[in-house]
Amino acid sequence: AQSVTQPDIHITVSEGASLELRCNYSYGATPYLFWYVQSPGQGLQLLLKYFSGDTLVQGIKGFEAEFKRSQSSFNLRKPSVHWSDAAEYFCAVGQTGANNLFFGTGTRLTVIP
Amino acid sequence: KAGVTQTPRYLIKTRGQQVTLSCSPISGHRSVSWYQQTPGQGLQFLFEYFSETQRNKGNFPGRFSGRQFSNSRSEMNVSTLELGDSALYLCASSLDVTLASPLHFGNGTRLTVT
């Protein structure tokens, strides 16, 4: 069965500091992996996705993520956080041929000035 | 290009009632998926429609149903509402079902059951 674990419920970082949000997945085949961001009262916005190829993927808003098959991880990173990055971040896994994603429970990011 | 539009944004219903939520996908998108978001269970897949056919269904009781029209607009219906159905219901559209086309989410409908 597919599942996604985001071990950090809440992370607080200072503006300008680096950020890493953890994501571990369980999936029998090569997964399709995604990171989404949700601001309060809003829907989900896709930050980046991994299907195959280069294990380091670049996304919008300066985010990147690295797929590590040996660790079943797909951690999200940003070198310098901005106050506007405060939001909830969701990691998700899916399979080709179906638009049903399995989401992690999310990590809420607080950015302090 | 307009995004995914969900109506209404907020709903308050009483236990036992039924409710219908609407989703208008991005123009040209033929796949529509529905998700339920709650603090306790997180984001859970409800069902997916493509070309008016339900392709996948999540693990929800039969009280949850949906449909898609020929213009790709979709509705979901929840009958005999329970308190636990209180949630943010998100609709997502995409061009196709390959996941290579990203899911675009609407801002959701917040359903409160009292």
PDB file of N, CA and C in Angstrom, chain A residues 8 23 32 36 48 68 70 79 95:
ATOM      1  N   ASP A   8       7.655  15.766  10.657  1.00  0.00           N
ATOM      2  CA  ASP A   8       7.612  17.057  11.355  1.00  0.00           C
ATOM      3  C   ASP A   8       6.254  17.696  11.167  1.00  0.00           C
ATOM      4  N   CYS A  23      10.231  13.993   3.999  1.00  0.00           N
ATOM      5  CA  CYS A  23       9.140  13.186   3.463  1.00  0.00           C
ATOM      6  C   CYS A  23       9.681  11.785   3.181  1.00  0.00           C
ATOM      7  N   TYR A  32       5.639   8.337  -8.289  1.00  0.00           N
ATOM      8  CA  TYR A  32       5.557   9.711  -8.736  1.00  0.00           C
ATOM      9  C   TYR A  32       5.412  10.538  -7.465  1.00  0.00           C
ATOM     10  N   TYR A  36       3.318  19.880  -2.467  1.00  0.00           N
ATOM     11  CA  TYR A  36       2.319  20.934  -2.623  1.00  0.00           C
ATOM     12  C   TYR A  36       2.409  21.876  -1.428  1.00  0.00           C
ATOM     13  N   LEU A  48       6.662  21.205  -6.949  1.00  0.00           N
ATOM     14  CA  LEU A  48       7.520  20.445  -7.832  1.00  0.00           C
ATOM     15  C   LEU A  48       7.076  18.998  -7.856  1.00  0.00           C
ATOM     16  N   LYS A  68      15.684  10.148  -3.072  1.00  0.00           N
ATOM     17  CA  LYS A  68      16.688   9.160  -2.658  1.00  0.00           C
ATOM     18  C   LYS A  68      15.978   7.813  -2.511  1.00  0.00           C
ATOM     19  N   SER A  70      17.180   4.843  -2.029  1.00  0.00           N
ATOM     20  CA  SER A  70      17.699   3.979  -0.965  1.00  0.00           C
ATOM     21  C   SER A  70      17.100   4.329   0.391  1.00  0.00           C
ATOM     22  N   PRO A  79      17.153  27.261   0.179  1.00  0.00           N
ATOM     23  CA  PRO A  79      18.353  27.807   0.815  1.00  0.00           C
ATOM     24  C   PRO A  79      18.100  29.019   1.701  1.00  0.00           C
ATOM     25  N   GLN A  95       0.632   7.185  -8.727  1.00  0.00           N
ATOM     26  CA  GLN A  95       1.054   6.226  -9.733  1.00  0.00           C
ATOM     27  C   GLN A  95       0.477   6.648 -11.065  1.00  0.00           C
TER      28      GLN A  95
END
